[in-house]
mmCIF file of C-alpha atoms in Angstrom:
data_model
loop_
_atom_site.group_PDB
_atom_site.id
_atom_site.type_symbol
_atom_site.label_atom_id
_atom_site.label_comp_id
_atom_site.label_asym_id
_atom_site.label_seq_id
_atom_site.Cartn_x
_atom_site.Cartn_y
_atom_site.Cartn_z
ATOM 1 C CA SER M 1 23.457 -2.426 4.209
ATOM 2 C CA ARG M 2 20.796 -4.523 5.880
ATOM 3 C CA MET M 3 21.910 -7.786 7.469
ATOM 4 C CA LYS M 4 20.571 -11.002 6.010
ATOM 5 C CA GLU M 5 17.698 -12.316 8.106
ATOM 6 C CA ARG M 6 16.877 -15.937 8.857
ATOM 7 C CA ILE M 7 14.041 -17.645 10.688
ATOM 8 C CA TYR M 8 15.215 -19.061 14.015
ATOM 9 C CA VAL M 9 13.459 -21.606 16.217
ATOM 10 C CA VAL M 10 13.690 -20.223 19.762
ATOM 11 C CA GLY M 11 12.717 -22.692 22.489
ATOM 12 C CA GLY M 12 12.427 -22.180 26.217
ATOM 13 C CA PRO M 13 10.090 -22.404 29.181
ATOM 14 C CA THR M 14 7.458 -20.368 27.312
ATOM 15 C CA GLY M 15 7.366 -22.762 24.363
ATOM 16 C CA ILE M 16 8.651 -22.682 20.806
ATOM 17 C CA HIS M 17 8.764 -19.495 18.744
ATOM 18 C CA LEU M 18 9.657 -18.881 15.096
ATOM 19 C CA VAL M 19 11.462 -15.539 14.849
ATOM 20 C CA ASN M 20 12.702 -13.766 11.716
ATOM 21 C CA ALA M 21 15.912 -12.002 12.795
ATOM 22 C CA PRO M 22 19.423 -11.127 11.595
ATOM 23 C CA SER M 23 21.115 -13.225 14.338
ATOM 24 C CA LYS M 24 20.457 -15.867 16.964
ATOM 25 C CA GLN M 25 21.160 -13.301 19.694
ATOM 26 C CA THR M 26 18.498 -10.963 18.282
ATOM 27 C CA ALA M 27 15.959 -13.792 18.039
ATOM 28 C CA VAL M 28 16.534 -14.889 21.653
ATOM 29 C CA ALA M 29 16.473 -11.274 22.876
ATOM 30 C CA TYR M 30 13.182 -10.670 21.057
ATOM 31 C CA VAL M 31 11.494 -13.644 22.776
ATOM 32 C CA ALA M 32 13.032 -12.855 26.172
ATOM 33 C CA ASN M 33 11.998 -9.207 25.915
ATOM 34 C CA SER M 34 8.375 -10.198 25.370
ATOM 35 C CA LYS M 35 8.369 -12.549 28.402
ATOM 36 C CA TYR M 36 10.619 -10.768 30.912
ATOM 37 C CA ASN M 37 11.063 -7.225 32.139
ATOM 38 C CA ALA M 38 14.020 -5.478 33.725
ATOM 39 C CA HIS M 39 14.667 -2.243 35.554
ATOM 40 C CA VAL M 40 17.495 -0.824 37.647
ATOM 41 C CA ALA M 41 17.173 -2.112 41.220
ATOM 42 C CA SER M 42 16.097 0.463 43.777
ATOM 43 C CA GLN M 43 17.449 0.451 47.320
ATOM 44 C CA SER M 44 14.117 -1.046 48.463
ATOM 45 C CA ASP M 45 14.362 -3.801 45.812
ATOM 46 C CA LEU M 46 17.876 -4.673 46.994
ATOM 47 C CA VAL M 47 16.960 -4.759 50.683
ATOM 48 C CA GLU M 48 13.832 -6.858 50.082
ATOM 49 C CA LEU M 49 15.350 -9.348 47.652
ATOM 50 C CA LEU M 50 18.718 -9.788 49.388
ATOM 51 C CA CYS M 51 16.851 -10.452 52.661
ATOM 52 C CA LYS M 52 14.864 -13.165 50.830
ATOM 53 C CA GLY M 53 18.136 -14.820 49.812
ATOM 54 C CA VAL M 54 18.167 -13.702 46.166
ATOM 55 C CA GLN M 55 21.799 -13.531 45.080
ATOM 56 C CA VAL M 56 23.312 -10.964 42.734
ATOM 57 C CA GLU M 57 24.356 -12.707 39.504
ATOM 58 C CA GLN M 58 27.167 -11.387 37.312
ATOM 59 C CA ALA M 59 26.245 -11.281 33.619
ATOM 60 C CA ARG M 60 29.235 -11.420 31.325
ATOM 61 C CA SER M 61 28.754 -10.663 27.657
ATOM 62 C CA THR M 62 31.441 -13.206 26.709
ATOM 63 C CA ASN M 63 29.403 -16.014 28.334
ATOM 64 C CA LEU M 64 26.297 -14.889 26.453
ATOM 65 C CA GLU M 65 28.224 -14.690 23.189
ATOM 66 C CA LEU M 66 29.573 -18.211 23.677
ATOM 67 C CA GLU M 67 26.127 -19.636 24.478
ATOM 68 C CA LEU M 68 24.239 -17.707 21.806
ATOM 69 C CA GLY M 69 26.964 -17.312 19.161
ATOM 70 C CA ASP M 70 25.931 -18.083 15.603
ATOM 71 C CA GLU M 71 27.241 -21.200 13.943
ATOM 72 C CA LYS M 72 29.741 -20.518 11.192
#
């Protein structure tokens, strides 16, 4: 069965968006996906960015779930 959708207000550095989605996580991911891109780092990417002082950040799904978890 299809999940119930709601309209979420998603705010961030790109402004405010109204997004019809089944969850807060989906709404945030939709906005982020339209503003950011991601790809697997190549060896050249790693060498260049680490030399510029960019640190590797560890994403943990439990942190994301806590920050983006739906209210009960």
